[in-house]
PDB file of C-alpha atoms in Angstrom:
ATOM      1  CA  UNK A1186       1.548  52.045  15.932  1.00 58.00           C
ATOM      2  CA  UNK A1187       4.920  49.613  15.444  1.00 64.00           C
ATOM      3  CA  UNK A1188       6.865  52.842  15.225  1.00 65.00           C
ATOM      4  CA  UNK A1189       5.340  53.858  19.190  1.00 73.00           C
ATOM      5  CA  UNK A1190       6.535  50.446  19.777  1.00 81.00           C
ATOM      6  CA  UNK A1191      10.063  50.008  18.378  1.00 84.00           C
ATOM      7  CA  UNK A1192      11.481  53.298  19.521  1.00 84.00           C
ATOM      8  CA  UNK A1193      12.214  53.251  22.767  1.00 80.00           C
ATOM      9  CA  UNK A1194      13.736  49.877  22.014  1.00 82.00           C
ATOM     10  CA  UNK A1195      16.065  51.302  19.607  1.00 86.00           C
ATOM     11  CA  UNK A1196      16.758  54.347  21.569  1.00 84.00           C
ATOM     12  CA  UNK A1197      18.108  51.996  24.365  1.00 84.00           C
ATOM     13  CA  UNK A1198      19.988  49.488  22.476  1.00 87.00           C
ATOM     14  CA  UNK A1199      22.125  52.604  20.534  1.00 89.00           C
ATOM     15  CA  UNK A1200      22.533  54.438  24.291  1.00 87.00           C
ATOM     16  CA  UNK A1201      23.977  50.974  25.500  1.00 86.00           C
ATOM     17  CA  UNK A1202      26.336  50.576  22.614  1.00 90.00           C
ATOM     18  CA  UNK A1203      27.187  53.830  22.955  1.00 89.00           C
ATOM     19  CA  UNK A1204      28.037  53.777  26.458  1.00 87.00           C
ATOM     20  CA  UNK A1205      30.049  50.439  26.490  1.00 89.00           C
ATOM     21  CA  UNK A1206      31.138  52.274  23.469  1.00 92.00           C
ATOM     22  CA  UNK A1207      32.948  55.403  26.051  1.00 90.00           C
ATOM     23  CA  UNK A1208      33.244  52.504  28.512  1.00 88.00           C
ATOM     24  CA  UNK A1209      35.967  50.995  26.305  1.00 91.00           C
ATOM     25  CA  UNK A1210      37.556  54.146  25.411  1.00 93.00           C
ATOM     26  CA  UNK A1211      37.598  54.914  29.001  1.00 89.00           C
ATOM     27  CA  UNK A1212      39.542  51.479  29.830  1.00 88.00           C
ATOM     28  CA  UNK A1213      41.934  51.934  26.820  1.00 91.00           C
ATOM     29  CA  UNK A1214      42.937  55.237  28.030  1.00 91.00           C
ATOM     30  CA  UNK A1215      43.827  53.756  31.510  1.00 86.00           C
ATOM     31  CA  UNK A1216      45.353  51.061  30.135  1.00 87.00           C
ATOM     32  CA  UNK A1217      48.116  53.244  28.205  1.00 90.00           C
ATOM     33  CA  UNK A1218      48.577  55.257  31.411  1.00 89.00           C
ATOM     34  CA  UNK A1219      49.254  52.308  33.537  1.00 84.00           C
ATOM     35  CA  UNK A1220      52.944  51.092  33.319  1.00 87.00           C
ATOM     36  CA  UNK A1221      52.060  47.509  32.550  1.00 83.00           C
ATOM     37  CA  UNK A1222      49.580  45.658  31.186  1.00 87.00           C
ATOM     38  CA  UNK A1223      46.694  45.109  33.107  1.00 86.00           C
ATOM     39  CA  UNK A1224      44.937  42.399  31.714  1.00 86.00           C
ATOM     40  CA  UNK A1225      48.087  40.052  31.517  1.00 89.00           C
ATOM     41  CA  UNK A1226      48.884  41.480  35.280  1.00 89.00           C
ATOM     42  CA  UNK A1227      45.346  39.916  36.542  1.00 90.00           C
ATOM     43  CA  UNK A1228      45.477  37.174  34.565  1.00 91.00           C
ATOM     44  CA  UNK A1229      48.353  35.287  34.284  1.00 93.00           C
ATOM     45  CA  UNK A1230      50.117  37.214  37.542  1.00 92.00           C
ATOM     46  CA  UNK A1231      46.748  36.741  39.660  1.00 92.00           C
ATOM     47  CA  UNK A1232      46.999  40.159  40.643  1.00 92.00           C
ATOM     48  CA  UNK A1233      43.557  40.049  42.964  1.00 94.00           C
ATOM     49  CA  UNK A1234      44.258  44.149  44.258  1.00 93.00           C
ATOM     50  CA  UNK A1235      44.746  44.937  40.634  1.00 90.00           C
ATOM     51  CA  UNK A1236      41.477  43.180  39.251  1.00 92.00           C
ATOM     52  CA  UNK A1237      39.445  44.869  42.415  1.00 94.00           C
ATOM     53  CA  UNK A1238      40.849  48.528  41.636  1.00 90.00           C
ATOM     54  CA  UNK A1239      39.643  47.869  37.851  1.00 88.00           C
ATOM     55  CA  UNK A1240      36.692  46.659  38.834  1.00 91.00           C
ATOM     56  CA  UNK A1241      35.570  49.892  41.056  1.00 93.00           C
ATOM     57  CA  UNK A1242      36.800  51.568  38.101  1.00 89.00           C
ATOM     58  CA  UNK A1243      34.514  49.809  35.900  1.00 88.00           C
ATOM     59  CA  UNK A1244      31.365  50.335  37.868  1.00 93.00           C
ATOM     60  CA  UNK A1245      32.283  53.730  38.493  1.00 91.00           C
ATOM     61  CA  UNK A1246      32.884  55.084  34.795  1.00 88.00           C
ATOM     62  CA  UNK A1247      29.470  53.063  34.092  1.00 87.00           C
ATOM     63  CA  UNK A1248      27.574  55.035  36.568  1.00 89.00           C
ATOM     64  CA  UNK A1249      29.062  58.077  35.278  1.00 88.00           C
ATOM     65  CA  UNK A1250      27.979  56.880  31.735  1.00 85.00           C
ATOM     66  CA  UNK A1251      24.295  55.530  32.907  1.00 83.00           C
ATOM     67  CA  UNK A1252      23.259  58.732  35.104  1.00 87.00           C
ATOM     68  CA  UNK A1253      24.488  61.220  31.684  1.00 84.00           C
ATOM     69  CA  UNK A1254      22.733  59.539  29.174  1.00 78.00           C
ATOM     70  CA  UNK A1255      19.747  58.981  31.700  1.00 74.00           C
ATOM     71  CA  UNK A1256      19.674  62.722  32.304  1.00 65.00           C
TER      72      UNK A1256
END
């Protein structure tokens, strides 16, 4: 009966790693395509365009990664 239980909760916590998992791949790869470093760009430059364009990129990939694992 505990093994009906636990699997769907272990079947969702390895899907999430796994997709913030390709979610950080995903972000690495832009980040060595981009000229400059992002990160430092919105953070200490303030770069508010930059940090909205990663953002939509963000929930974009994640959708991408939500609806394939979801089916």
């Amino acid at each position: 009966m505990e093994d009906i239980l636990l699997k769907p909760v272990i079947n969702s916590v390895l899907y999430s790693m796994l997709g913030f998992l390709i979610l950080l791949i995903c972000y690495y790869i832009l980040e060595k395509l981009t000229p400059e470093n992002t990160w430092k760009e919105i953070v200490q430059n303030k770069n508010t365009a930059l940090a909205i364009v990663f953002a939509a990129f963000i929930l974009g990939i994640s959708l991408i990664i939500g609806f394939a694992i979801h089916g």
